[in-house]
PDB file of C-alpha atoms in Angstrom:
ATOM      1  CA  GLU A   5      51.273 157.930 196.564  1.00 77.00           C
ATOM      2  CA  PRO A   6      48.444 160.509 196.832  1.00 81.00           C
ATOM      3  CA  GLU A   7      49.052 163.333 199.263  1.00 91.00           C
ATOM      4  CA  VAL A   8      47.461 166.453 200.678  1.00 95.00           C
ATOM      5  CA  THR A   9      48.904 169.659 199.258  1.00 96.00           C
ATOM      6  CA  GLN A  10      48.747 173.167 200.698  1.00 97.00           C
ATOM      7  CA  THR A  11      49.457 176.635 199.357  1.00 96.00           C
ATOM      8  CA  PRO A  12      51.140 178.900 200.066  1.00 97.00           C
ATOM      9  CA  SER A  13      53.932 177.360 202.117  1.00 96.00           C
ATOM     10  CA  HIS A  14      54.497 180.688 203.873  1.00 97.00           C
ATOM     11  CA  GLN A  15      52.165 183.680 204.171  1.00 97.00           C
ATOM     12  CA  VAL A  16      53.092 186.962 205.778  1.00 98.00           C
ATOM     13  CA  THR A  17      50.277 189.396 206.477  1.00 97.00           C
ATOM     14  CA  GLN A  18      49.594 192.493 208.514  1.00 97.00           C
ATOM     15  CA  MET A  19      47.323 192.467 211.535  1.00 97.00           C
ATOM     16  CA  GLY A  20      43.709 193.059 210.534  1.00 97.00           C
ATOM     17  CA  GLN A  21      44.112 191.681 207.019  1.00 98.00           C
ATOM     18  CA  GLU A  22      42.186 188.742 205.636  1.00 98.00           C
ATOM     19  CA  VAL A  23      44.031 185.592 204.610  1.00 98.00           C
ATOM     20  CA  ILE A  24      42.921 182.495 202.759  1.00 97.00           C
ATOM     21  CA  LEU A  25      44.862 179.281 203.153  1.00 98.00           C
ATOM     22  CA  ARG A  26      44.337 176.659 200.489  1.00 97.00           C
ATOM     23  CA  CYS A  27      44.397 172.896 200.550  1.00 97.00           C
ATOM     24  CA  VAL A  28      43.845 170.140 198.026  1.00 97.00           C
ATOM     25  CA  PRO A  29      42.846 166.992 199.936  1.00 95.00           C
ATOM     26  CA  ILE A  30      43.447 163.458 198.682  1.00 93.00           C
ATOM     27  CA  SER A  31      41.044 162.920 195.805  1.00 90.00           C
ATOM     28  CA  ASN A  32      38.742 160.168 197.154  1.00 87.00           C
ATOM     29  CA  HIS A  33      38.596 161.588 200.666  1.00 91.00           C
ATOM     30  CA  LEU A  34      35.373 163.101 201.947  1.00 89.00           C
ATOM     31  CA  TYR A  35      36.320 164.384 205.408  1.00 92.00           C
ATOM     32  CA  PHE A  36      38.475 167.491 205.750  1.00 95.00           C
ATOM     33  CA  TYR A  37      40.158 169.143 208.699  1.00 96.00           C
ATOM     34  CA  TRP A  38      42.210 172.135 209.731  1.00 97.00           C
ATOM     35  CA  TYR A  39      44.672 172.067 212.610  1.00 97.00           C
ATOM     36  CA  ARG A  40      47.189 174.617 213.774  1.00 96.00           C
ATOM     37  CA  GLN A  41      50.497 174.429 215.605  1.00 94.00           C
ATOM     38  CA  ILE A  42      51.862 177.476 217.370  1.00 93.00           C
ATOM     39  CA  LEU A  43      55.667 177.323 217.463  1.00 89.00           C
ATOM     40  CA  GLY A  44      56.829 174.849 220.083  1.00 83.00           C
ATOM     41  CA  GLN A  45      53.312 173.828 221.087  1.00 86.00           C
ATOM     42  CA  LYS A  46      50.869 170.990 220.437  1.00 88.00           C
ATOM     43  CA  VAL A  47      49.002 170.466 217.202  1.00 93.00           C
ATOM     44  CA  GLU A  48      45.462 171.749 217.904  1.00 95.00           C
ATOM     45  CA  PHE A  49      42.220 170.868 216.172  1.00 95.00           C
ATOM     46  CA  LEU A  50      40.317 173.744 214.574  1.00 97.00           C
ATOM     47  CA  VAL A  51      37.494 172.294 212.489  1.00 96.00           C
ATOM     48  CA  SER A  52      36.215 169.264 210.606  1.00 93.00           C
ATOM     49  CA  PHE A  53      34.084 169.445 207.478  1.00 93.00           C
ATOM     50  CA  TYR A  54      31.927 166.919 205.683  1.00 90.00           C
ATOM     51  CA  ASN A  55      29.222 167.127 203.037  1.00 88.00           C
ATOM     52  CA  ASN A  56      29.674 170.876 202.683  1.00 90.00           C
ATOM     53  CA  GLU A  57      29.159 171.686 206.301  1.00 92.00           C
ATOM     54  CA  ILE A  58      31.117 171.922 209.530  1.00 93.00           C
ATOM     55  CA  SER A  59      30.954 168.702 211.579  1.00 90.00           C
ATOM     56  CA  GLU A  60      32.841 169.897 214.635  1.00 91.00           C
ATOM     57  CA  LYS A  61      34.788 172.977 215.635  1.00 93.00           C
ATOM     58  CA  SER A  62      36.949 173.941 218.576  1.00 93.00           C
ATOM     59  CA  GLU A  63      36.703 177.004 220.762  1.00 93.00           C
ATOM     60  CA  ILE A  64      39.608 178.463 218.773  1.00 93.00           C
ATOM     61  CA  PHE A  65      37.449 178.464 215.629  1.00 96.00           C
ATOM     62  CA  ASP A  66      35.511 181.661 216.350  1.00 94.00           C
ATOM     63  CA  ASP A  67      33.615 184.019 214.041  1.00 95.00           C
ATOM     64  CA  GLN A  68      36.868 185.202 212.472  1.00 96.00           C
ATOM     65  CA  PHE A  69      37.396 181.787 210.908  1.00 97.00           C
ATOM     66  CA  SER A  70      35.478 180.151 208.099  1.00 97.00           C
ATOM     67  CA  VAL A  71      35.966 177.157 205.836  1.00 97.00           C
ATOM     68  CA  GLU A  72      34.742 176.437 202.365  1.00 95.00           C
ATOM     69  CA  ARG A  73      34.963 173.826 199.660  1.00 92.00           C
ATOM     70  CA  PRO A  74      34.529 176.140 196.667  1.00 86.00           C
ATOM     71  CA  ASP A  75      34.895 173.382 194.072  1.00 87.00           C
ATOM     72  CA  GLY A  76      35.468 169.643 193.848  1.00 79.00           C
ATOM     73  CA  SER A  77      39.120 169.775 194.797  1.00 87.00           C
ATOM     74  CA  ASN A  78      39.963 172.744 197.038  1.00 93.00           C
ATOM     75  CA  PHE A  79      39.310 173.245 200.740  1.00 96.00           C
ATOM     76  CA  THR A  80      40.045 176.681 202.190  1.00 97.00           C
ATOM     77  CA  LEU A  81      40.449 178.293 205.590  1.00 98.00           C
ATOM     78  CA  LYS A  82      39.744 182.014 205.792  1.00 98.00           C
ATOM     79  CA  ILE A  83      40.739 184.252 208.657  1.00 98.00           C
ATOM     80  CA  ARG A  84      38.797 187.494 208.307  1.00 96.00           C
ATOM     81  CA  SER A  85      40.843 189.874 210.415  1.00 95.00           C
ATOM     82  CA  THR A  86      44.147 188.392 211.497  1.00 97.00           C
ATOM     83  CA  LYS A  87      45.605 188.912 214.958  1.00 96.00           C
ATOM     84  CA  LEU A  88      49.205 188.521 216.091  1.00 97.00           C
ATOM     85  CA  GLU A  89      48.221 185.360 217.974  1.00 95.00           C
ATOM     86  CA  ASP A  90      47.057 183.726 214.728  1.00 97.00           C
ATOM     87  CA  SER A  91      50.710 183.280 213.764  1.00 97.00           C
ATOM     88  CA  ALA A  92      51.194 179.507 213.518  1.00 97.00           C
ATOM     89  CA  MET A  93      51.587 176.570 211.155  1.00 96.00           C
ATOM     90  CA  TYR A  94      48.223 175.602 209.717  1.00 98.00           C
ATOM     91  CA  PHE A  95      47.776 172.017 208.611  1.00 97.00           C
ATOM     92  CA  CYS A  96      45.044 170.662 206.423  1.00 97.00           C
ATOM     93  CA  ALA A  97      44.151 166.973 206.693  1.00 96.00           C
ATOM     94  CA  SER A  98      41.717 164.609 205.038  1.00 94.00           C
ATOM     95  CA  SER A  99      40.356 161.126 205.604  1.00 92.00           C
ATOM     96  CA  ALA A 100      38.489 158.561 203.537  1.00 88.00           C
ATOM     97  CA  PRO A 101      34.921 157.371 204.059  1.00 80.00           C
ATOM     98  CA  GLY A 102      34.120 154.082 205.751  1.00 76.00           C
ATOM     99  CA  ARG A 103      36.786 152.292 207.788  1.00 69.00           C
ATOM    100  CA  GLY A 104      39.394 154.884 206.846  1.00 73.00           C
ATOM    101  CA  ILE A 105      37.565 157.784 208.457  1.00 78.00           C
ATOM    102  CA  ASP A 106      39.834 157.781 211.505  1.00 82.00           C
ATOM    103  CA  GLU A 107      43.072 157.899 209.493  1.00 89.00           C
ATOM    104  CA  GLN A 108      43.815 161.541 208.907  1.00 93.00           C
ATOM    105  CA  TYR A 109      46.514 162.418 206.381  1.00 94.00           C
ATOM    106  CA  PHE A 110      48.173 165.785 206.780  1.00 95.00           C
ATOM    107  CA  GLY A 111      49.538 168.271 204.291  1.00 96.00           C
ATOM    108  CA  PRO A 112      52.912 170.002 204.669  1.00 95.00           C
ATOM    109  CA  GLY A 113      51.380 173.096 206.258  1.00 96.00           C
ATOM    110  CA  THR A 114      51.241 176.835 205.686  1.00 97.00           C
ATOM    111  CA  ARG A 115      53.318 178.999 207.985  1.00 97.00           C
ATOM    112  CA  LEU A 116      51.266 182.124 208.731  1.00 98.00           C
ATOM    113  CA  THR A 117      53.141 185.107 210.117  1.00 98.00           C
ATOM    114  CA  VAL A 118      51.052 188.063 211.267  1.00 97.00           C
ATOM    115  CA  THR A 119      53.012 191.290 211.801  1.00 97.00           C
TER     116      THR A 119
ATOM    117  CA  GLY B  29      37.664 167.054 227.478  1.00 83.00           C
ATOM    118  CA  GLU B  30      40.412 164.676 226.490  1.00 89.00           C
ATOM    119  CA  ASN B  31      43.974 165.437 227.555  1.00 93.00           C
ATOM    120  CA  VAL B  32      47.000 163.591 226.192  1.00 96.00           C
ATOM    121  CA  GLU B  33      50.357 163.676 227.961  1.00 96.00           C
ATOM    122  CA  GLN B  34      53.540 162.513 226.216  1.00 97.00           C
ATOM    123  CA  HIS B  35      56.996 161.618 227.552  1.00 97.00           C
ATOM    124  CA  PRO B  36      59.851 162.132 227.140  1.00 97.00           C
ATOM    125  CA  SER B  37      60.054 165.474 225.364  1.00 96.00           C
ATOM    126  CA  THR B  38      63.463 164.562 223.919  1.00 97.00           C
ATOM    127  CA  LEU B  39      65.105 161.186 223.432  1.00 98.00           C
ATOM    128  CA  SER B  40      68.633 160.533 222.195  1.00 98.00           C
ATOM    129  CA  VAL B  41      69.683 157.011 221.226  1.00 97.00           C
ATOM    130  CA  GLN B  42      72.511 155.351 219.359  1.00 97.00           C
ATOM    131  CA  GLU B  43      71.820 153.780 215.982  1.00 97.00           C
ATOM    132  CA  GLY B  44      70.603 150.222 216.485  1.00 97.00           C
ATOM    133  CA  ASP B  45      69.145 150.880 219.940  1.00 97.00           C
ATOM    134  CA  SER B  46      65.436 150.783 220.719  1.00 98.00           C
ATOM    135  CA  ALA B  47      63.354 153.860 221.485  1.00 98.00           C
ATOM    136  CA  VAL B  48      60.156 153.983 223.515  1.00 98.00           C
ATOM    137  CA  ILE B  49      57.773 156.938 223.703  1.00 98.00           C
ATOM    138  CA  LYS B  50      54.861 156.901 226.132  1.00 98.00           C
ATOM    139  CA  CYS B  51      51.510 158.641 226.198  1.00 98.00           C
ATOM    140  CA  THR B  52      48.656 158.751 228.662  1.00 97.00           C
ATOM    141  CA  TYR B  53      45.117 159.864 227.974  1.00 96.00           C
ATOM    142  CA  SER B  54      42.348 160.967 230.297  1.00 95.00           C
ATOM    143  CA  ASP B  55      39.068 160.014 228.594  1.00 91.00           C
ATOM    144  CA  SER B  56      38.203 156.335 228.906  1.00 90.00           C
ATOM    145  CA  ALA B  57      35.828 156.697 225.921  1.00 88.00           C
ATOM    146  CA  SER B  58      38.740 157.379 223.534  1.00 90.00           C
ATOM    147  CA  ASN B  59      39.120 154.457 221.168  1.00 90.00           C
ATOM    148  CA  TYR B  60      41.552 155.453 218.428  1.00 92.00           C
ATOM    149  CA  PHE B  61      45.248 156.187 218.994  1.00 95.00           C
ATOM    150  CA  PRO B  62      47.448 157.179 216.041  1.00 96.00           C
ATOM    151  CA  TRP B  63      51.136 158.060 216.004  1.00 98.00           C
ATOM    152  CA  TYR B  64      52.561 160.694 213.703  1.00 97.00           C
ATOM    153  CA  LYS B  65      56.136 161.427 212.631  1.00 97.00           C
ATOM    154  CA  GLN B  66      56.997 165.003 211.730  1.00 93.00           C
ATOM    155  CA  GLU B  67      60.232 165.747 209.918  1.00 92.00           C
ATOM    156  CA  LEU B  68      61.603 169.254 209.671  1.00 87.00           C
ATOM    157  CA  GLY B  69      59.495 171.439 207.395  1.00 82.00           C
ATOM    158  CA  LYS B  70      56.908 168.742 206.740  1.00 86.00           C
ATOM    159  CA  GLY B  71      53.447 167.903 207.995  1.00 90.00           C
ATOM    160  CA  PRO B  72      52.721 165.074 210.437  1.00 93.00           C
ATOM    161  CA  GLN B  73      52.891 161.668 208.748  1.00 95.00           C
ATOM    162  CA  LEU B  74      50.716 158.837 210.055  1.00 94.00           C
ATOM    163  CA  ILE B  75      53.035 155.915 210.843  1.00 96.00           C
ATOM    164  CA  ILE B  76      50.912 153.516 212.880  1.00 96.00           C
ATOM    165  CA  ASP B  77      47.656 153.466 214.810  1.00 95.00           C
ATOM    166  CA  ILE B  78      45.810 151.244 217.244  1.00 94.00           C
ATOM    167  CA  ARG B  79      42.178 150.900 218.236  1.00 90.00           C
ATOM    168  CA  SER B  80      40.878 150.114 221.687  1.00 86.00           C
ATOM    169  CA  ASN B  81      39.880 146.556 220.812  1.00 84.00           C
ATOM    170  CA  VAL B  82      43.540 145.652 220.199  1.00 83.00           C
ATOM    171  CA  GLY B  83      46.419 145.470 222.698  1.00 90.00           C
ATOM    172  CA  GLU B  84      49.376 145.558 220.330  1.00 94.00           C
ATOM    173  CA  LYS B  85      50.103 146.239 216.682  1.00 93.00           C
ATOM    174  CA  LYS B  86      53.360 145.843 214.776  1.00 96.00           C
ATOM    175  CA  ASP B  87      54.621 147.103 211.452  1.00 94.00           C
ATOM    176  CA  GLN B  88      58.212 146.116 210.707  1.00 95.00           C
ATOM    177  CA  ARG B  89      60.427 148.034 213.171  1.00 97.00           C
ATOM    178  CA  ILE B  90      57.632 149.939 214.862  1.00 98.00           C
ATOM    179  CA  ALA B  91      55.028 148.691 217.299  1.00 97.00           C
ATOM    180  CA  VAL B  92      52.367 150.274 219.442  1.00 98.00           C
ATOM    181  CA  THR B  93      50.926 148.892 222.670  1.00 97.00           C
ATOM    182  CA  LEU B  94      47.752 149.971 224.442  1.00 96.00           C
ATOM    183  CA  ASN B  95      46.768 149.472 228.063  1.00 95.00           C
ATOM    184  CA  LYS B  96      43.136 150.551 228.354  1.00 93.00           C
ATOM    185  CA  THR B  97      42.963 149.987 232.091  1.00 93.00           C
ATOM    186  CA  ALA B  98      45.876 152.298 232.776  1.00 95.00           C
ATOM    187  CA  LYS B  99      44.920 154.606 229.880  1.00 95.00           C
ATOM    188  CA  HIS B 100      48.331 154.617 228.325  1.00 95.00           C
ATOM    189  CA  PHE B 101      49.844 153.665 224.998  1.00 97.00           C
ATOM    190  CA  SER B 102      53.423 153.493 223.775  1.00 98.00           C
ATOM    191  CA  LEU B 103      55.415 153.596 220.558  1.00 98.00           C
ATOM    192  CA  HIS B 104      58.349 151.226 220.248  1.00 98.00           C
ATOM    193  CA  ILE B 105      60.963 151.614 217.531  1.00 98.00           C
ATOM    194  CA  THR B 106      63.550 148.842 217.269  1.00 97.00           C
ATOM    195  CA  GLU B 107      66.908 148.933 215.458  1.00 97.00           C
ATOM    196  CA  THR B 108      66.741 152.698 215.169  1.00 98.00           C
ATOM    197  CA  GLN B 109      68.335 154.382 212.159  1.00 97.00           C
ATOM    198  CA  PRO B 110      69.397 158.028 211.659  1.00 96.00           C
ATOM    199  CA  GLU B 111      66.402 158.544 209.365  1.00 96.00           C
ATOM    200  CA  ASP B 112      64.137 157.830 212.338  1.00 97.00           C
ATOM    201  CA  SER B 113      65.225 161.198 213.755  1.00 97.00           C
ATOM    202  CA  ALA B 114      62.120 163.394 213.870  1.00 97.00           C
ATOM    203  CA  VAL B 115      59.417 164.656 216.232  1.00 95.00           C
ATOM    204  CA  TYR B 116      56.843 162.003 217.115  1.00 97.00           C
ATOM    205  CA  PHE B 117      53.309 162.859 218.234  1.00 97.00           C
ATOM    206  CA  CYS B 118      50.724 160.610 219.802  1.00 97.00           C
ATOM    207  CA  ALA B 119      47.032 161.459 219.561  1.00 96.00           C
ATOM    208  CA  ALA B 120      43.649 160.190 220.705  1.00 94.00           C
ATOM    209  CA  SER B 121      40.072 160.469 219.569  1.00 89.00           C
ATOM    210  CA  GLY B 122      36.735 158.935 220.499  1.00 82.00           C
ATOM    211  CA  ARG B 123      33.103 159.444 221.253  1.00 65.00           C
ATOM    212  CA  ASN B 124      33.477 162.119 223.937  1.00 62.00           C
ATOM    213  CA  THR B 125      36.297 163.976 222.190  1.00 60.00           C
ATOM    214  CA  GLY B 126      34.467 164.013 218.910  1.00 59.00           C
ATOM    215  CA  PHE B 127      35.149 161.201 216.503  1.00 60.00           C
ATOM    216  CA  GLN B 128      36.995 163.333 214.019  1.00 77.00           C
ATOM    217  CA  LYS B 129      38.937 165.519 216.412  1.00 89.00           C
ATOM    218  CA  LEU B 130      42.428 164.304 217.190  1.00 93.00           C
ATOM    219  CA  VAL B 131      43.839 165.483 220.513  1.00 94.00           C
ATOM    220  CA  PHE B 132      47.630 165.506 220.269  1.00 96.00           C
ATOM    221  CA  GLY B 133      50.385 165.035 222.804  1.00 96.00           C
ATOM    222  CA  THR B 134      53.181 167.578 223.105  1.00 94.00           C
ATOM    223  CA  GLY B 135      55.623 165.638 220.934  1.00 95.00           C
ATOM    224  CA  THR B 136      58.928 163.800 221.436  1.00 97.00           C
ATOM    225  CA  ARG B 137      62.052 164.848 219.590  1.00 96.00           C
ATOM    226  CA  LEU B 138      63.952 161.656 218.758  1.00 98.00           C
ATOM    227  CA  LEU B 139      67.601 161.949 217.786  1.00 98.00           C
ATOM    228  CA  VAL B 140      69.358 158.839 216.493  1.00 97.00           C
ATOM    229  CA  SER B 141      73.128 159.192 216.385  1.00 96.00           C
ATOM    230  CA  PRO B 142      75.171 157.086 213.955  1.00 93.00           C
TER     231      PRO B 142
END
């Protein structure tokens, strides 16, 4: 069964450093998302992406965040200058076009620890 | 914006019992309500969903009901098994939320004891 994959599974970085989290969505999916989950809290929407541009973004997704689909398979989330409060699990998700657009399939996540 | 509340936060049942998890939402324009199961160290897995034009949906041992008037929806798991132990999240999305933005509940930790 096709699945969303994410790398790395765990990233430790120092405050102020840039990090790039990588995702490979399901191959026929066209809509891509990033969510985050701070330990013990809700899963929160960050951004959705379609046709090489951002469709929606939350207030969390400020100028420090960016997303990119650099090639036909990868989807990345970049945090330019990490803060302690960026420590969280980051989940990538994707959905198919047409009737499947609502059904978002999640990857296993990247645990980001900012020290 | 949309707000989703979920109860209970933890639920312990004996194997074979039923489990019910309830969610309420605030935005009457929300029209899509998925449920996700998250096992330790894994991402949320879509297990069932319901749209606002349907009152109930079943898939083997799991079912979801939706009451649009009261703005609440519930997950029902029958004949629970130890492998059902996980954290379950409800979510909502719709026109006012943003069609592609899922708003999640706070999660329910289900523990099924053999």
